[in-house]
Coordinates of C-alpha atoms and ligand atoms in Angstrom, one line a residue:
M930 CA -9.3 -23.0 5.9
E931 CA -10.5 -19.4 5.4
K932 CA -13.1 -19.0 2.7
S933 CA -11.7 -17.9 -0.7
Y934 CA -13.8 -16.4 -3.5
R935 CA -10.9 -17.0 -5.9
A936 CA -11.7 -19.9 -8.3
E937 CA -9.0 -22.1 -9.8
L938 CA -9.1 -21.6 -13.6
V939 CA -8.8 -24.3 -16.2
G940 CA -10.2 -24.5 -19.8
V941 CA -9.5 -25.2 -23.4
F942 CA -7.7 -23.2 -26.2
G943 CA -8.7 -24.1 -29.8
D944 CA -10.3 -22.9 -33.0
P945 CA -13.0 -23.9 -33.9
I946 CA -14.2 -24.3 -30.3
D947 CA -17.9 -23.4 -30.2
E948 CA -19.0 -27.1 -30.3
N949 CA -16.5 -28.5 -27.8
P950 CA -18.5 -30.0 -25.0
T951 CA -15.7 -30.5 -22.5
G952 CA -16.5 -27.5 -20.4
V953 CA -20.0 -28.7 -19.5
V954 CA -18.5 -32.1 -18.5
E955 CA -15.7 -30.7 -16.4
E956 CA -18.0 -28.1 -14.7
A957 CA -20.5 -30.9 -13.8
A958 CA -17.7 -32.9 -12.2
F959 CA -16.3 -29.8 -10.3
A960 CA -19.8 -29.1 -9.0
A961 CA -20.4 -32.7 -8.0
L962 CA -17.3 -32.7 -5.8
G963 CA -17.9 -29.1 -4.5
L964 CA -14.6 -27.8 -6.0
N965 CA -14.3 -24.1 -6.8
Y966 CA -12.9 -24.5 -10.3
R967 CA -14.1 -22.8 -13.5
Y968 CA -13.6 -24.2 -17.0
I969 CA -13.4 -21.6 -19.7
T970 CA -13.8 -22.4 -23.4
V971 CA -11.6 -19.9 -25.3
R972 CA -11.3 -19.3 -29.0
V973 CA -7.5 -19.0 -29.7
Q974 CA -6.7 -18.7 -33.3
R975 CA -3.6 -20.0 -35.1
G976 CA -0.8 -17.5 -34.4
E977 CA -2.3 -16.4 -31.0
L978 CA -1.1 -19.4 -28.9
A979 CA 2.1 -17.8 -27.5
A980 CA 0.1 -14.9 -26.1
A981 CA -2.6 -17.2 -24.8
V982 CA 0.0 -19.3 -22.9
Q983 CA 1.4 -16.0 -21.4
G984 CA -2.1 -15.2 -20.4
L985 CA -2.5 -18.6 -18.7
R986 CA 0.7 -17.8 -16.7
A987 CA -0.4 -14.3 -15.8
F988 CA -3.8 -15.6 -14.6
H989 CA -2.1 -18.4 -12.6
M990 CA -4.5 -20.8 -14.3
R991 CA -4.2 -24.3 -13.0
G992 CA -4.1 -25.8 -16.5
I993 CA -5.5 -26.0 -20.0
N994 CA -6.7 -28.4 -22.7
L995 CA -5.4 -27.9 -26.2
T996 CA -7.4 -28.8 -29.3
I997 CA -7.1 -28.2 -33.0
P998 CA -4.8 -26.5 -34.2
H999 CA -2.6 -26.1 -31.1
K1000 CA -1.7 -29.7 -29.9
V1001 CA 1.8 -29.6 -31.6
E1002 CA 2.7 -25.9 -31.4
V1003 CA 2.2 -25.8 -27.7
L1004 CA 5.2 -28.0 -27.0
Q1005 CA 7.7 -25.1 -27.5
Y1006 CA 6.0 -23.1 -24.7
L1007 CA 6.2 -25.9 -22.1
D1008 CA 8.8 -26.7 -19.4
S1009 CA 8.4 -30.5 -19.4
L1010 CA 6.5 -33.3 -21.0
S1011 CA 5.2 -36.8 -20.1
E1012 CA 6.6 -39.8 -21.9
A1013 CA 3.5 -40.2 -24.1
A1014 CA 3.5 -36.5 -25.1
Q1015 CA 7.2 -36.7 -25.9
L1016 CA 6.7 -39.8 -28.1
C1017 CA 3.6 -38.7 -30.0
G1018 CA 4.8 -35.0 -30.2
A1019 CA 1.4 -33.7 -29.2
V1020 CA -0.1 -32.3 -26.0
N1021 CA -3.8 -32.1 -25.1
V1022 CA -3.5 -31.1 -21.4
V1023 CA -1.2 -28.8 -19.5
V1024 CA -0.8 -28.6 -15.7
N1025 CA 0.6 -25.4 -14.2
E1026 CA 2.8 -26.3 -11.1
D1027 CA 3.8 -23.0 -9.6
G1028 CA 4.7 -21.5 -13.0
Q1029 CA 6.2 -24.7 -14.4
L1030 CA 4.1 -25.9 -17.3
W1031 CA 4.0 -29.7 -17.8
G1032 CA 2.3 -31.3 -20.8
D1033 CA 0.7 -34.7 -21.2
N1034 CA -1.4 -36.5 -23.8
T1035 CA -4.5 -38.1 -22.4
D1036 CA -6.2 -39.0 -25.7
G1037 CA -4.4 -42.3 -25.9
K1038 CA -4.7 -43.0 -22.2
G1039 CA -8.5 -42.3 -22.4
Y1040 CA -8.7 -44.8 -25.2
L1041 CA -6.7 -47.4 -23.4
K1042 CA -8.9 -47.0 -20.3
S1043 CA -12.0 -47.6 -22.4
L1044 CA -10.4 -50.9 -23.6
V1045 CA -9.5 -52.0 -20.1
D1046 CA -13.0 -51.1 -18.8
A1047 CA -14.4 -53.4 -21.5
G1048 CA -12.1 -56.2 -20.4
V1049 CA -9.6 -55.9 -23.3
D1050 CA -5.9 -56.1 -22.6
P1051 CA -3.8 -55.0 -25.6
A1052 CA -0.6 -56.7 -24.3
G1053 CA 0.8 -59.1 -26.9
K1054 CA -2.0 -58.2 -29.4
H1055 CA -1.9 -57.3 -33.1
V1056 CA -3.7 -54.0 -33.6
T1057 CA -4.8 -52.7 -37.0
L1058 CA -5.0 -48.9 -36.7
L1059 CA -7.0 -46.9 -39.3
G1060 CA -5.5 -43.4 -39.6
A1061 CA -2.3 -41.6 -38.7
G1062 CA -3.5 -38.2 -37.5
G1063 CA -3.3 -36.8 -34.0
A1064 CA -5.7 -39.3 -32.4
A1065 CA -4.1 -42.3 -34.2
R1066 CA -0.6 -41.2 -33.1
A1067 CA -1.8 -40.9 -29.4
I1068 CA -3.6 -44.2 -29.6
G1069 CA -0.7 -46.0 -31.3
V1070 CA 1.9 -44.8 -28.8
E1071 CA -0.3 -45.7 -25.8
L1072 CA -1.1 -49.2 -27.2
A1073 CA 2.6 -49.8 -27.8
L1074 CA 3.5 -48.6 -24.3
A1075 CA 0.8 -51.0 -23.0
G1076 CA 2.6 -53.9 -24.7
A1077 CA 0.8 -54.4 -28.1
S1078 CA 3.2 -56.6 -30.0
K1079 CA 2.3 -55.5 -33.6
I1080 CA 0.6 -52.4 -35.0
T1081 CA -0.4 -52.3 -38.6
V1082 CA -1.0 -48.6 -39.6
V1083 CA -3.5 -48.2 -42.5
N1084 CA -3.6 -44.6 -43.9
R1085 CA -4.5 -43.0 -47.2
D1086 CA -1.6 -40.5 -47.0
R1087 CA 1.5 -42.8 -47.3
A1088 CA 4.0 -40.3 -45.9
R1089 CA 1.9 -39.7 -42.7
G1090 CA 1.3 -43.4 -42.3
E1091 CA 5.0 -44.3 -42.7
E1092 CA 6.0 -41.5 -40.3
L1093 CA 3.8 -43.1 -37.5
V1094 CA 5.3 -46.5 -38.3
Q1095 CA 8.8 -45.2 -38.0
L1096 CA 8.0 -43.5 -34.8
L1097 CA 6.6 -46.7 -33.3
N1098 CA 9.5 -48.8 -34.5
D1099 CA 12.1 -46.4 -33.3
K1100 CA 10.7 -45.4 -30.0
T1101 CA 8.7 -48.4 -28.7
Q1102 CA 9.0 -52.2 -28.5
A1103 CA 6.0 -52.8 -30.9
E1104 CA 6.7 -54.0 -34.4
A1105 CA 4.9 -51.5 -36.7
V1106 CA 4.1 -52.0 -40.4
Y1107 CA 2.4 -49.7 -43.0
L1108 CA -0.5 -51.0 -45.1
P1109 CA -1.4 -48.7 -48.1
W1110 CA -5.1 -47.7 -48.2
D1111 CA -6.2 -47.2 -51.8
G1112 CA -9.6 -48.7 -52.4
A1113 CA -11.4 -51.0 -49.9
A1114 CA -8.8 -52.3 -47.5
A1115 CA -8.8 -55.9 -46.2
V1116 CA -8.3 -56.3 -42.4
P1117 CA -5.3 -58.6 -41.7
E1118 CA -6.7 -62.0 -40.6
D1119 CA -4.6 -62.2 -37.4
T1120 CA -5.8 -58.8 -36.2
D1121 CA -7.0 -58.9 -32.6
I1122 CA -8.0 -55.2 -32.2
L1123 CA -9.3 -53.1 -35.2
S1124 CA -9.2 -49.4 -34.3
N1125 CA -10.8 -46.6 -36.3
A1126 CA -8.9 -43.5 -35.5
T1127 CA -9.9 -41.6 -38.7
S1128 CA -12.4 -38.8 -38.7
V1129 CA -14.7 -40.9 -41.0
G1130 CA -18.2 -41.0 -39.3
L1131 CA -17.8 -37.7 -37.4
Y1132 CA -20.9 -36.4 -39.2
P1133 CA -23.5 -39.2 -38.6
H1134 CA -26.1 -37.7 -40.9
V1135 CA -23.7 -38.2 -43.8
E1136 CA -23.6 -42.0 -43.0
Q1137 CA -20.0 -42.5 -43.8
K1138 CA -17.9 -45.5 -42.9
P1139 CA -14.2 -46.3 -43.5
D1140 CA -13.6 -47.9 -46.9
L1141 CA -13.0 -51.6 -45.9
Q1142 CA -13.8 -55.1 -47.1
Y1143 CA -16.1 -55.6 -44.1
D1144 CA -16.3 -59.3 -44.6
T1145 CA -12.7 -59.5 -43.5
I1146 CA -13.8 -58.6 -39.9
R1147 CA -13.9 -61.8 -37.9
P1148 CA -15.9 -62.6 -34.7
H1149 CA -12.7 -62.9 -32.6
M1150 CA -11.8 -59.2 -33.3
V1151 CA -12.5 -56.3 -30.9
V1152 CA -13.5 -53.3 -33.0
T1153 CA -13.2 -49.8 -31.6
D1154 CA -14.1 -46.3 -32.9
V1155 CA -12.9 -42.8 -31.9
I1156 CA -16.2 -41.3 -33.1
F1157 CA -18.1 -40.2 -29.9
N1158 CA -21.1 -38.4 -31.2
D1159 CA -22.6 -41.5 -32.7
P1160 CA -22.2 -44.4 -30.3
N1161 CA -23.5 -46.8 -32.9
S1162 CA -21.5 -45.7 -36.0
R1163 CA -21.9 -47.4 -39.3
F1164 CA -18.4 -48.8 -38.8
L1165 CA -19.4 -50.4 -35.5
Q1166 CA -22.7 -51.6 -36.9
E1167 CA -20.9 -53.5 -39.7
A1168 CA -18.5 -55.0 -37.1
A1169 CA -21.2 -56.1 -34.8
Q1170 CA -23.1 -57.8 -37.7
R1171 CA -19.9 -59.9 -38.2
G1172 CA -20.0 -61.0 -34.5
A1173 CA -17.2 -58.7 -33.3
K1174 CA -17.2 -57.1 -29.9
T1175 CA -17.4 -53.3 -30.3
I1176 CA -16.4 -50.3 -28.2
N1177 CA -17.4 -46.7 -29.1
G1178 CA -15.6 -43.4 -28.6
L1179 CA -17.7 -42.1 -25.8
G1180 CA -15.8 -43.9 -23.1
M1181 CA -12.5 -42.5 -24.6
L1182 CA -13.8 -39.0 -24.4
A1183 CA -15.2 -39.3 -20.8
N1184 CA -12.0 -41.1 -19.6
Q1185 CA -9.8 -38.5 -21.1
A1186 CA -11.8 -35.7 -19.4
A1187 CA -11.6 -37.6 -16.2
L1188 CA -7.8 -38.0 -16.4
N1189 CA -7.5 -34.3 -17.0
F1190 CA -9.7 -33.6 -14.0
R1191 CA -7.5 -35.7 -11.8
L1192 CA -4.3 -34.1 -13.1
W1193 CA -5.7 -30.6 -12.2
T1194 CA -7.5 -31.3 -9.0
G1195 CA -5.6 -34.4 -7.6
R1196 CA -9.1 -35.9 -7.0
E1197 CA -10.7 -39.0 -8.5
A1198 CA -13.2 -37.9 -11.2
P1199 CA -16.9 -38.9 -11.2
V1200 CA -16.5 -40.7 -14.6
S1201 CA -20.0 -42.1 -14.9
L1202 CA -21.5 -38.7 -14.2
M1203 CA -19.2 -37.3 -16.9
E1204 CA -20.2 -39.9 -19.4
E1205 CA -23.9 -39.3 -18.5
V1206 CA -23.4 -35.5 -19.1
L1207 CA -21.8 -36.2 -22.5
R1208 CA -24.7 -38.5 -23.5
R1209 CA -27.1 -35.7 -22.6
E1210 CA -25.1 -33.1 -24.6
F1211 CA -25.2 -35.3 -27.6
H1212 CA -28.9 -36.2 -27.1
L1213 CA -28.0 -39.9 -26.8
A1214 CA -30.1 -42.6 -25.2
E1215 CA -28.6 -44.7 -22.3
Ligands
LIG497 P1 -6.6 -35.5 -37.9 O1 -7.1 -34.5 -38.9 O2 -5.2 -35.3 -37.3 O3 -6.5 -36.9 -38.7 C1 -7.5 -37.4 -39.5 C2 -7.2 -38.9 -39.9 O4 -8.4 -39.4 -40.6 C3 -6.1 -39.0 -40.9 O5 -5.4 -40.2 -40.7 C4 -6.8 -39.0 -42.3 O6 -6.1 -39.7 -43.3 C5 -8.0 -39.8 -41.9 N1 -9.1 -39.6 -42.8 C6 -9.9 -38.5 -43.0 N2 -10.8 -38.8 -43.9 C7 -10.6 -40.0 -44.4 C8 -11.3 -40.8 -45.4 N3 -12.3 -40.4 -46.1 N4 -10.8 -42.1 -45.6 C9 -9.8 -42.6 -44.8 N5 -9.1 -41.8 -43.9 C10 -9.5 -40.6 -43.7 O7 -7.7 -35.7 -36.8 P2 -7.6 -36.3 -35.4 O8 -6.7 -37.5 -35.4 O9 -7.3 -35.2 -34.4 O10 -9.1 -36.8 -35.1 C11 -9.6 -38.0 -35.7 C12 -10.9 -38.3 -35.1 O11 -10.8 -38.7 -33.8 C13 -11.9 -37.1 -35.1 O12 -13.2 -37.5 -35.6 C14 -12.0 -36.7 -33.7 O13 -13.2 -36.1 -33.4 C15 -11.8 -38.0 -33.0 N6 -11.3 -37.9 -31.6 C16 -12.0 -38.5 -30.6 C17 -11.5 -38.4 -29.3 C18 -12.3 -39.1 -28.3 O14 -12.1 -38.9 -27.1 N7 -13.3 -40.0 -28.6 C19 -10.3 -37.7 -28.9 C20 -9.6 -37.1 -30.1 C21 -10.1 -37.2 -31.4 P3 -5.0 -38.9 -44.2 O15 -3.7 -38.8 -43.4 O16 -4.8 -39.9 -45.3 O17 -5.6 -37.6 -44.6

């Protein structure tokens, strides 16, 4: 093939965006495979998304990631959606196929891959899911599609929690129930997987952990956290002290970036390299 100086463009639209590390991770993966792709990290404020998507089309960009506050609004500008994106009503990655924009949600798939990589199969399992925001919705939908039999949603805001429960009951095979969260919550005894999908713990220096009766965590449980910038969060420490197997959010983030890489390039992503780059970005030890 003749040499081309034209790079394929991908990136992320969001606000705030300055601390989003995905560009460094994707660029390292492109370089490792010798692909002429560029990942641009773009501040797109609320109200500017329609213009940004037009720009994406005009620049013939190969695709884009969406983050806060655009994951829901972007749906109206797309031509088609994956099943997961349709179900959870949120898109974090878009692929441009000759002007046709297709949206998917790889947050939940990245989470699921991190479970499978740790030897955990959610099929037939009872999952207790803390949170009902964007990450929780994506995780809940993907766990249900992977065959989880029961999902207990624990969320402070009742309306948000019940909305997720209804979505799961209406659209998937899983049985979903809502558990109110006012004061320290007890983890149901027959829980197999306890998943923190709240933003509690995102600021490690504040030393926060979800408000739970930690003695209700049993050794047979697998306990997972979406928090990626503290691989040993207070929540996971408490769980490990009770003998539970723990999985942090770094794998979810790396796997999600790897899935996006594959959607754009059609090539397998160098996942361990991507995880290593993330660790470096967050100044984490191996
Ligand atoms: P949202 O703002 O959509 O949802 C936040 C959720 O956290 C809500 O359910 C909210 O409950 C709950 N919450 C916040 N504070 C508390 C508290 N003090 N006690 C109990 N519940 C609380 O955020 P997202 O769902 O988009 O993101 C959640 C987290 O997931 C973030 O930390 C984000 O960084 C992380 N994430 C990680 C990814 C990864 O790859 N590892 C990918 C995507 C996200 P309520 O409804 O009651 O307000």
